[in-house]
mmCIF file of C-alpha atoms in Angstrom:
data_model
loop_
_atom_site.group_PDB
_atom_site.id
_atom_site.type_symbol
_atom_site.label_atom_id
_atom_site.label_comp_id
_atom_site.label_asym_id
_atom_site.label_seq_id
_atom_site.Cartn_x
_atom_site.Cartn_y
_atom_site.Cartn_z
ATOM 1 C CA UNK A 1 -94.861 147.363 65.026
ATOM 2 C CA UNK A 2 -96.811 145.221 67.518
ATOM 3 C CA UNK A 3 -98.371 143.278 64.642
ATOM 4 C CA UNK A 4 -94.961 142.508 63.146
ATOM 5 C CA UNK A 5 -93.633 141.384 66.531
ATOM 6 C CA UNK A 6 -96.717 139.182 67.003
ATOM 7 C CA UNK A 7 -96.199 137.568 63.589
ATOM 8 C CA UNK A 8 -92.532 137.022 64.398
ATOM 9 C CA UNK A 9 -93.465 135.274 67.653
ATOM 10 C CA UNK A 10 -95.966 133.074 65.819
ATOM 11 C CA UNK A 11 -93.293 132.174 63.270
ATOM 12 C CA UNK A 12 -90.816 131.320 66.046
ATOM 13 C CA UNK A 13 -93.420 129.227 67.884
ATOM 14 C CA UNK A 14 -94.226 127.410 64.648
ATOM 15 C CA UNK A 15 -90.620 126.432 64.083
ATOM 16 C CA UNK A 16 -90.269 125.207 67.672
ATOM 17 C CA UNK A 17 -93.009 122.662 66.978
ATOM 18 C CA UNK A 18 -91.513 121.406 63.735
ATOM 19 C CA UNK A 19 -89.104 118.828 65.201
ATOM 20 C CA UNK A 20 -88.714 115.499 63.432
ATOM 21 C CA UNK A 21 -87.646 112.449 65.400
ATOM 22 C CA UNK A 22 -86.140 109.745 63.179
ATOM 23 C CA UNK A 23 -86.633 106.308 64.707
ATOM 24 C CA UNK A 24 -84.836 103.086 63.812
ATOM 25 C CA UNK A 25 -86.304 99.862 65.139
ATOM 26 C CA UNK A 26 -83.931 96.921 64.939
ATOM 27 C CA UNK A 27 -83.702 93.295 66.026
ATOM 28 C CA UNK A 28 -86.938 92.587 64.135
ATOM 29 C CA UNK A 29 -87.085 88.788 63.883
ATOM 30 C CA UNK A 30 -89.227 88.494 60.736
ATOM 31 C CA UNK A 31 -91.440 90.349 58.246
ATOM 32 C CA UNK A 32 -94.756 89.425 59.822
ATOM 33 C CA UNK A 33 -97.254 92.245 60.480
ATOM 34 C CA UNK A 34 -96.362 95.869 61.222
ATOM 35 C CA UNK A 35 -93.977 97.769 63.441
ATOM 36 C CA UNK A 36 -95.910 100.285 65.558
ATOM 37 C CA UNK A 37 -94.336 103.099 67.526
ATOM 38 C CA UNK A 38 -95.723 105.688 69.915
ATOM 39 C CA UNK A 39 -93.932 108.688 71.394
ATOM 40 C CA UNK A 40 -95.600 109.427 74.712
ATOM 41 C CA UNK A 41 -95.615 112.131 77.338
ATOM 42 C CA UNK A 42 -95.345 111.075 80.970
ATOM 43 C CA UNK A 43 -99.143 111.208 81.325
ATOM 44 C CA UNK A 44 -99.730 108.979 78.262
ATOM 45 C CA UNK A 45 -96.887 106.485 78.683
ATOM 46 C CA UNK A 46 -98.114 102.880 78.319
ATOM 47 C CA UNK A 47 -101.581 104.088 77.330
ATOM 48 C CA UNK A 48 -103.232 104.084 73.890
ATOM 49 C CA UNK A 49 -103.523 107.894 73.917
ATOM 50 C CA UNK A 50 -99.988 108.885 72.854
ATOM 51 C CA UNK A 51 -100.024 111.916 70.582
ATOM 52 C CA UNK A 52 -97.298 110.851 68.128
ATOM 53 C CA UNK A 53 -97.615 107.475 66.430
ATOM 54 C CA UNK A 54 -96.457 105.749 63.259
ATOM 55 C CA UNK A 55 -96.376 102.318 61.705
ATOM 56 C CA UNK A 56 -94.675 100.557 58.834
ATOM 57 C CA UNK A 57 -94.637 96.993 57.513
ATOM 58 C CA UNK A 58 -92.254 94.772 59.462
ATOM 59 C CA UNK A 59 -89.055 93.703 57.783
ATOM 60 C CA UNK A 60 -86.519 91.270 59.183
ATOM 61 C CA UNK A 61 -83.636 93.274 60.606
ATOM 62 C CA UNK A 62 -84.570 96.947 60.919
ATOM 63 C CA UNK A 63 -86.969 99.632 59.722
ATOM 64 C CA UNK A 64 -86.928 103.421 59.857
ATOM 65 C CA UNK A 65 -89.862 105.682 60.709
ATOM 66 C CA UNK A 66 -90.209 109.425 61.217
ATOM 67 C CA UNK A 67 -92.384 111.282 63.693
ATOM 68 C CA UNK A 68 -92.969 114.796 62.360
ATOM 69 C CA UNK A 69 -94.084 118.012 64.039
ATOM 70 C CA UNK A 70 -93.095 116.834 67.507
ATOM 71 C CA UNK A 71 -93.259 119.550 70.160
ATOM 72 C CA UNK A 72 -89.973 119.820 72.073
ATOM 73 C CA UNK A 73 -90.171 118.080 75.418
ATOM 74 C CA UNK A 74 -89.526 114.897 77.359
ATOM 75 C CA UNK A 75 -91.069 111.701 76.030
ATOM 76 C CA UNK A 76 -90.655 107.926 76.053
ATOM 77 C CA UNK A 77 -90.913 105.834 72.909
ATOM 78 C CA UNK A 78 -92.597 102.454 72.908
ATOM 79 C CA UNK A 79 -92.502 100.050 69.965
ATOM 80 C CA UNK A 80 -93.789 96.605 69.138
ATOM 81 C CA UNK A 81 -94.228 94.214 66.242
ATOM 82 C CA UNK A 82 -97.970 93.800 65.702
ATOM 83 C CA UNK A 83 -97.725 90.376 64.091
ATOM 84 C CA UNK A 84 -101.460 89.707 63.802
ATOM 85 C CA UNK A 85 -102.645 93.224 62.910
ATOM 86 C CA UNK A 86 -104.931 93.705 65.901
ATOM 87 C CA UNK A 87 -103.304 97.064 66.774
ATOM 88 C CA UNK A 88 -102.379 96.024 70.321
ATOM 89 C CA UNK A 89 -99.573 94.191 72.082
ATOM 90 C CA UNK A 90 -100.705 90.622 72.644
ATOM 91 C CA UNK A 91 -100.091 89.187 76.112
ATOM 92 C CA UNK A 92 -100.293 85.748 77.675
ATOM 93 C CA UNK A 93 -102.857 84.949 80.352
ATOM 94 C CA UNK A 94 -100.318 86.051 82.994
ATOM 95 C CA UNK A 95 -99.537 89.317 81.197
ATOM 96 C CA UNK A 96 -96.260 88.419 79.475
ATOM 97 C CA UNK A 97 -95.797 90.084 76.051
ATOM 98 C CA UNK A 98 -96.315 87.661 73.176
ATOM 99 C CA UNK A 99 -94.958 89.980 70.467
ATOM 100 C CA UNK A 100 -91.528 91.645 70.190
ATOM 101 C CA UNK A 101 -91.400 95.017 71.953
ATOM 102 C CA UNK A 102 -88.956 97.719 72.979
ATOM 103 C CA UNK A 103 -88.585 101.133 74.591
ATOM 104 C CA UNK A 104 -86.356 104.147 74.199
ATOM 105 C CA UNK A 105 -83.050 103.829 76.060
ATOM 106 C CA UNK A 106 -83.494 100.021 75.914
ATOM 107 C CA UNK A 107 -84.243 99.499 79.619
ATOM 108 C CA UNK A 108 -84.080 96.000 81.080
ATOM 109 C CA UNK A 109 -87.575 94.619 81.530
ATOM 110 C CA UNK A 110 -88.102 92.969 84.890
ATOM 111 C CA UNK A 111 -91.584 91.900 85.914
ATOM 112 C CA UNK A 112 -93.336 94.431 83.712
ATOM 113 C CA UNK A 113 -92.729 97.502 81.593
ATOM 114 C CA UNK A 114 -90.203 100.189 82.534
ATOM 115 C CA UNK A 115 -91.072 103.329 84.435
ATOM 116 C CA UNK A 116 -91.226 106.511 82.352
ATOM 117 C CA UNK A 117 -87.933 107.775 83.784
ATOM 118 C CA UNK A 118 -86.161 104.599 82.621
ATOM 119 C CA UNK A 119 -87.155 105.307 79.012
ATOM 120 C CA UNK A 120 -87.403 109.095 78.813
ATOM 121 C CA UNK A 121 -85.666 111.052 76.079
ATOM 122 C CA UNK A 122 -85.483 114.760 75.296
ATOM 123 C CA UNK A 123 -86.733 115.988 71.924
ATOM 124 C CA UNK A 124 -85.235 119.367 71.083
ATOM 125 C CA UNK A 125 -86.470 121.877 68.491
ATOM 126 C CA UNK A 126 -83.810 120.434 66.176
ATOM 127 C CA UNK A 127 -85.343 116.947 66.409
ATOM 128 C CA UNK A 128 -83.027 113.982 66.480
ATOM 129 C CA UNK A 129 -82.648 110.259 65.986
ATOM 130 C CA UNK A 130 -83.057 107.223 68.206
ATOM 131 C CA UNK A 131 -82.650 103.461 67.836
ATOM 132 C CA UNK A 132 -84.789 100.985 69.747
ATOM 133 C CA UNK A 133 -83.875 97.294 69.907
ATOM 134 C CA UNK A 134 -86.857 94.964 70.043
ATOM 135 C CA UNK A 135 -86.862 92.280 72.701
ATOM 136 C CA UNK A 136 -88.000 88.926 71.409
ATOM 137 C CA UNK A 137 -89.255 86.181 73.676
#
């Protein structure tokens, strides 16, 4: 009986990790490069170490991506249009973004990126969907 209960708990834990977050990125100005997204925990927000990432070719208007097998929790999504394919957000010499970017909950950007709590979203075991609007400069 203990073995069956243990297998049942493993099965339940496995389904709790199977969330899919469907992401729409819109306000893409052109089809240059790729759209890159990263779903980050508080500890990884604004760092290159986010656990859940995806990319797709840019297309003027909007694109859809899916992040699969996301553990339920609180995250923030960051997105940008990597126009030159260097896999990083290009910045000016004073640190201003030179490529379109956006964050979950579409916070206003004032003198730098948002804090985690301005962009945080909850991912439930059922998954969900989110739209991020890119900011173009």
